[in-house]
mmCIF file of C-alpha atoms in Angstrom:
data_model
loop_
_atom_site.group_PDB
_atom_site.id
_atom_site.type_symbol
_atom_site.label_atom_id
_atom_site.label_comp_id
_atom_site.label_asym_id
_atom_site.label_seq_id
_atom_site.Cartn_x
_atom_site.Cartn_y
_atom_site.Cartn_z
ATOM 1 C CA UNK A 1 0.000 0.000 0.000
ATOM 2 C CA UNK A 2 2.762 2.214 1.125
ATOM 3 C CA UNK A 3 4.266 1.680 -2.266
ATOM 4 C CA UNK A 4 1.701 2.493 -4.727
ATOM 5 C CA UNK A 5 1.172 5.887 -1.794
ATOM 6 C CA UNK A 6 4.234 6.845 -2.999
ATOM 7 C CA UNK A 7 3.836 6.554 -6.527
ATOM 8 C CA UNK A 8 0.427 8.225 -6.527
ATOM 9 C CA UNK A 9 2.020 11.164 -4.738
ATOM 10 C CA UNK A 10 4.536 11.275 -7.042
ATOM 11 C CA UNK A 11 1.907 11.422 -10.105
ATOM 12 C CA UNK A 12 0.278 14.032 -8.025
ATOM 13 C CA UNK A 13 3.595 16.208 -7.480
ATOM 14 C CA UNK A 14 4.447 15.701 -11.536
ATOM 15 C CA UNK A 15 0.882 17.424 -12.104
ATOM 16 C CA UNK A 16 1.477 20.148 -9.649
ATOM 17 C CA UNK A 17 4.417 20.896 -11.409
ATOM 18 C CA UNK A 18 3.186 20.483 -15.020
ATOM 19 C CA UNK A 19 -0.061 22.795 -14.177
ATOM 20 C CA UNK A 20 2.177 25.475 -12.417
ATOM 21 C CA UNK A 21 5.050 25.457 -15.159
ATOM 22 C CA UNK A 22 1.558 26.223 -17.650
ATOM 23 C CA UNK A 23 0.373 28.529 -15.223
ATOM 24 C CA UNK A 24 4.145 30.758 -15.522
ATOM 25 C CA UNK A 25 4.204 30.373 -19.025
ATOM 26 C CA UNK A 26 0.463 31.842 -19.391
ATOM 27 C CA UNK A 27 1.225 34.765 -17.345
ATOM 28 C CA UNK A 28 4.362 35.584 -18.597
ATOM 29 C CA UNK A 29 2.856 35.314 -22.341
ATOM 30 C CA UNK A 30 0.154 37.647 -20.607
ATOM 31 C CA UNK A 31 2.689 40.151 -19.322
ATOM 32 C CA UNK A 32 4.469 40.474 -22.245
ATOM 33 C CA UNK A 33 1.528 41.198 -24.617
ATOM 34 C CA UNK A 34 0.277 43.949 -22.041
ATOM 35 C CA UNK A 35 4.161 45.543 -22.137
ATOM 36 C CA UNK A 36 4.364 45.574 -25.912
ATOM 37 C CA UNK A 37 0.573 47.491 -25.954
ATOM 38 C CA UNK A 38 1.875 49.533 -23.045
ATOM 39 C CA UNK A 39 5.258 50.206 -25.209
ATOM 40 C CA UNK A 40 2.761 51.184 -28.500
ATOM 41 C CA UNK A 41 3.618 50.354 -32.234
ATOM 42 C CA UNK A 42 1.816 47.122 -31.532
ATOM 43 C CA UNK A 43 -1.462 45.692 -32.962
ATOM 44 C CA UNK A 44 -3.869 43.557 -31.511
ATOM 45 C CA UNK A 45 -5.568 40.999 -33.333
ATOM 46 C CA UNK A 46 -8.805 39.967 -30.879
ATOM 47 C CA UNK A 47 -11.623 37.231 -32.143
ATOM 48 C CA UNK A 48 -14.867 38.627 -31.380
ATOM 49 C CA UNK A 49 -16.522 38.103 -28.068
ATOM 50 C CA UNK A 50 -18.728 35.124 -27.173
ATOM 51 C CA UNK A 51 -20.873 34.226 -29.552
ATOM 52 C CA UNK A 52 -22.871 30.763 -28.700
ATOM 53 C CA UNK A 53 -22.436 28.865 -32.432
ATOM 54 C CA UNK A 54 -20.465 28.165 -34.676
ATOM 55 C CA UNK A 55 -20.516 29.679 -38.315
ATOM 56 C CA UNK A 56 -23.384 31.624 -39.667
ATOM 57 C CA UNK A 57 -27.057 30.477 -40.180
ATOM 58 C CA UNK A 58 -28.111 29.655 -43.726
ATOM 59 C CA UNK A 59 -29.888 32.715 -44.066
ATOM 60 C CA UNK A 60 -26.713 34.886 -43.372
ATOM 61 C CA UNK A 61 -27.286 38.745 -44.602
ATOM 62 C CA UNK A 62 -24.041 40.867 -44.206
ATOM 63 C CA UNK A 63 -25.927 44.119 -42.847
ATOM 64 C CA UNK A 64 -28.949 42.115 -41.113
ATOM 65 C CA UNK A 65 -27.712 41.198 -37.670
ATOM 66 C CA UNK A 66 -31.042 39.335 -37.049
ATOM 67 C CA UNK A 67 -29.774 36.720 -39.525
ATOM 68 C CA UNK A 68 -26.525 36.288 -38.064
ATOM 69 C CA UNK A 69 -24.980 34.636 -34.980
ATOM 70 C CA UNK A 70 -24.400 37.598 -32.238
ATOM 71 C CA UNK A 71 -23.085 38.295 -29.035
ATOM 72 C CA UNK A 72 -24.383 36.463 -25.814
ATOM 73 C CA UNK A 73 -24.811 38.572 -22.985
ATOM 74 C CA UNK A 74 -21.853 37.178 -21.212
ATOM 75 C CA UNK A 75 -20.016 37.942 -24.937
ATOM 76 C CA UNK A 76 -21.233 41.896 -24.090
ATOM 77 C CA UNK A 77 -19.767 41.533 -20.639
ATOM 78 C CA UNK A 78 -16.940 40.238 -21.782
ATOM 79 C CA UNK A 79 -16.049 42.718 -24.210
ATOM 80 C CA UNK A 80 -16.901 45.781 -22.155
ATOM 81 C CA UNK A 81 -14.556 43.864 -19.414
ATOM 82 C CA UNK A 82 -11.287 43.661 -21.965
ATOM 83 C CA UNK A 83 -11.901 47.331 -22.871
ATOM 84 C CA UNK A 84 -12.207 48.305 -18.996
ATOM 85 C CA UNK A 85 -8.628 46.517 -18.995
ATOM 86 C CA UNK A 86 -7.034 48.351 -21.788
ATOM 87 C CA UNK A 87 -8.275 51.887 -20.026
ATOM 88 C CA UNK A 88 -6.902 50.545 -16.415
ATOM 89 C CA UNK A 89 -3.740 49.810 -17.762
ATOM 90 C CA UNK A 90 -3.526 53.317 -20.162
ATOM 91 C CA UNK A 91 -2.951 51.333 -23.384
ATOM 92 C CA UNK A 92 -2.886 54.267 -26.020
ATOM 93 C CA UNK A 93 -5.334 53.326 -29.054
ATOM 94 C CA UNK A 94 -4.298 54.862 -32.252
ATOM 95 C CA UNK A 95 -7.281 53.348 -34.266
ATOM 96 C CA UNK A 96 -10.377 50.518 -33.841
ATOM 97 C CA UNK A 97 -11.084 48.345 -37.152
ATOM 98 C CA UNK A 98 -13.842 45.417 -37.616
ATOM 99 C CA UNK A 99 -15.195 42.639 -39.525
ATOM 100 C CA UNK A 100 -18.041 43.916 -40.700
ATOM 101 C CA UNK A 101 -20.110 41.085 -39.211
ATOM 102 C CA UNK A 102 -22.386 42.362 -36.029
ATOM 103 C CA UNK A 103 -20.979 40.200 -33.373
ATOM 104 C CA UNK A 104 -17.348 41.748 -34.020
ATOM 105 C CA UNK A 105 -18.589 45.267 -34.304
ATOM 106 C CA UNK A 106 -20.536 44.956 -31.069
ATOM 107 C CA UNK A 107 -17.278 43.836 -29.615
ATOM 108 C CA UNK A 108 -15.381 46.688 -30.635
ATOM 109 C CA UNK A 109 -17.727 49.057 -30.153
ATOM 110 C CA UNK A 110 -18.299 47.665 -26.600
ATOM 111 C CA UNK A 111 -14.342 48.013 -26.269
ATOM 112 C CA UNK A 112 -14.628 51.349 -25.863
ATOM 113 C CA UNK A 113 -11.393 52.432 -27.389
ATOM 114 C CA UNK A 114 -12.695 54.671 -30.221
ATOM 115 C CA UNK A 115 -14.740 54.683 -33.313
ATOM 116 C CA UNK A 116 -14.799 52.164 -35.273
ATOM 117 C CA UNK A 117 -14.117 51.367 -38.991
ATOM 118 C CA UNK A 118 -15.644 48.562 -40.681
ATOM 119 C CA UNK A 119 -12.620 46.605 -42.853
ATOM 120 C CA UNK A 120 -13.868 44.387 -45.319
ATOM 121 C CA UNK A 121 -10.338 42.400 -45.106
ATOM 122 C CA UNK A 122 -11.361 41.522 -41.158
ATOM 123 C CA UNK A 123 -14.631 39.661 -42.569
ATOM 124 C CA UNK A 124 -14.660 35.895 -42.385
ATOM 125 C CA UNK A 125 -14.188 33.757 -44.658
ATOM 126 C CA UNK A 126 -14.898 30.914 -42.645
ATOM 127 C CA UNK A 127 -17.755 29.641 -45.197
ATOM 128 C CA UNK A 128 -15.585 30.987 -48.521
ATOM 129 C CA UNK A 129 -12.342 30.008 -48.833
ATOM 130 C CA UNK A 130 -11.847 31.823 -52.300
ATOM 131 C CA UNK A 131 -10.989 35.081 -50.187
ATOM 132 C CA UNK A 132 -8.647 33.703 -47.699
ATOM 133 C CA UNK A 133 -5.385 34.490 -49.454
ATOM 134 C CA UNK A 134 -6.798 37.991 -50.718
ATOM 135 C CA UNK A 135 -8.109 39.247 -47.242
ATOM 136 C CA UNK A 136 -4.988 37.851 -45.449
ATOM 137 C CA UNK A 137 -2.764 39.562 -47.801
ATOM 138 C CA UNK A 138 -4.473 42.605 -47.387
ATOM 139 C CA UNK A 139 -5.263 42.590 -43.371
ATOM 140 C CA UNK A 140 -1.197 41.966 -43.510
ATOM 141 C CA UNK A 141 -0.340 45.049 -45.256
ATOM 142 C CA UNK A 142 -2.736 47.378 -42.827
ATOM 143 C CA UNK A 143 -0.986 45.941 -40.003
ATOM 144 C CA UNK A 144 2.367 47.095 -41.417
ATOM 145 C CA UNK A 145 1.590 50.234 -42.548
ATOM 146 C CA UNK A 146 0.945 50.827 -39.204
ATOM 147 C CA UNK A 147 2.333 54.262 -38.021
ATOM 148 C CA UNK A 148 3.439 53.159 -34.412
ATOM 149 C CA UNK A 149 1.184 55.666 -32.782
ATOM 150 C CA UNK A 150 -0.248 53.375 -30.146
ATOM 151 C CA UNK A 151 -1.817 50.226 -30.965
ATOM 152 C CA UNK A 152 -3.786 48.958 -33.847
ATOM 153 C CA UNK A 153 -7.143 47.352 -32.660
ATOM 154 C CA UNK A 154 -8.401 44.695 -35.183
ATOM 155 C CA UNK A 155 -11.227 42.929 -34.325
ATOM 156 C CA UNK A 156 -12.063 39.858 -36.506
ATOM 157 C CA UNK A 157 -12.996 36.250 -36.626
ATOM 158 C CA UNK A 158 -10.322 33.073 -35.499
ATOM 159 C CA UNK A 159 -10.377 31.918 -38.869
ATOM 160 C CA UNK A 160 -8.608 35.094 -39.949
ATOM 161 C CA UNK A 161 -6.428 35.304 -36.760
ATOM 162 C CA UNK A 162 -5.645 31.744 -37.695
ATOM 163 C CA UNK A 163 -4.449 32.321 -41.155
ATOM 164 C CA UNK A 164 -2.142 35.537 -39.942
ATOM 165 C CA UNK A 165 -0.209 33.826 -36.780
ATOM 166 C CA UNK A 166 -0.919 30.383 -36.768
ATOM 167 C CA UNK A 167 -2.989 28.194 -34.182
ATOM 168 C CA UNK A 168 -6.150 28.548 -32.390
ATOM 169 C CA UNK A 169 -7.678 31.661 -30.713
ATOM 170 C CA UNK A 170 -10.652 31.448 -28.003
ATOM 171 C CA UNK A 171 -13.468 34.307 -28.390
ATOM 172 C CA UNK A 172 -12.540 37.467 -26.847
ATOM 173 C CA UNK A 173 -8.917 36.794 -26.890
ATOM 174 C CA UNK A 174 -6.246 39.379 -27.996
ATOM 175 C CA UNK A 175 -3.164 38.064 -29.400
ATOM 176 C CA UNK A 176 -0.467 40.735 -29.895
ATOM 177 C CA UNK A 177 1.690 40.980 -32.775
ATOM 178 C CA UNK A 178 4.310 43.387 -34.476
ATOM 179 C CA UNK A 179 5.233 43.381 -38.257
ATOM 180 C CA UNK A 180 8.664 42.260 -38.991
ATOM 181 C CA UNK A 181 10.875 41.941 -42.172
ATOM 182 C CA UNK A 182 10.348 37.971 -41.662
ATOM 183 C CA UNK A 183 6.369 38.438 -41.101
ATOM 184 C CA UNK A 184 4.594 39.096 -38.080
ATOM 185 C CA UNK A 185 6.045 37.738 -34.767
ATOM 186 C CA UNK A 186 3.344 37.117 -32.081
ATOM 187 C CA UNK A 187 4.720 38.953 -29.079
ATOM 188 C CA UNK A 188 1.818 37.396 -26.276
ATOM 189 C CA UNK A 189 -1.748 36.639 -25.691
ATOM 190 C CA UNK A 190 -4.059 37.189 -22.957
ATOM 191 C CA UNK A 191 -8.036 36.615 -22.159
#
């Protein structure tokens, strides 16, 4: 008994470890997206707020938000919360853009952080592929023509987050990123 004690603590200590090694690593990616915003010059790319769904129904009219998936209440909350965060902290916001789908410019516009310009290159293309390449290519570009004055607010869709950096991106989350001759390099994330 005392035996397989042992090893279950063990298993239990390894866990610990693993989950507070993650734990570091989170808040240090978190840190270091909040310096480079804090620093300006720096855009950030955030997926829409919580939306319940995935896609867009059938019916799917571009300038009908009736027909299209929208914020939950808690996707409201949580948007007005990340712009609350980006006024605590000072973060100096040189200019908002948006998908032009209603659940990302509720988001931004529940930011906060300034008027907003719908950006046809920030739409989805989650259900048409055929403009992936184009709108990448082009969201690219704005982000480095950026000027440096402050930070670049994009808000879009994780398909087009995905195609710019890589990897997946949960609803309200702002990944940070800075143009570079080599690309964009993703500087840190946070919730």
């Amino acid at each position: 008994m005392r035996r397989y004690g042992r090893a279950a603590l063990a298993w239990v200590g390894l866990w610990l470890m693993l989950g507070c090694g993650q734990a570091l690593a989170e808040a240090s990616d978190d840190a270091a997206a909040w310096a480079a915003l804090a620093d300006g010059g720096h855009v950030a790319l955030i997926r829409h707020a919580l939306a319940p769904g995935i896609g867009d129904p059938a019916e799917f009219v571009l300038g009908d938000c009736a027909t299209q998936r929208n914020l939950s209440d808690a996707g409201r909350e949580q948007a007005r919360r990340l712009g609350e965060r980006f006024r605590e902290r000072g973060i100096e916001v040189g200019e908002v853009r948006s998908s032009r789908w209603c659940r990302c410019l509720e988001t931004a516009r529940l930011l906060g952080l300034g008027d907003v310009i719908p950006t046809p290159a920030l739409d989805s293309f989650f259900r048409d592929r055929s403009t992936a390449e184009r709108q990448t290519a082009e969201t690219r570009a704005l982000i480095e023509a950026w000027n440096g004055e402050g930070t670049l607010v994009l808000v879009t869709h994780q398909v087009n987050i995905t195609a710019l950096v890589g990897g997946g991106v949960g609803s309200g989350e702002v990944i940070v990123v800075r143009p570079d001759d080599a690309g964009l390099v993703r500087v840190g994330s946070f919730r």
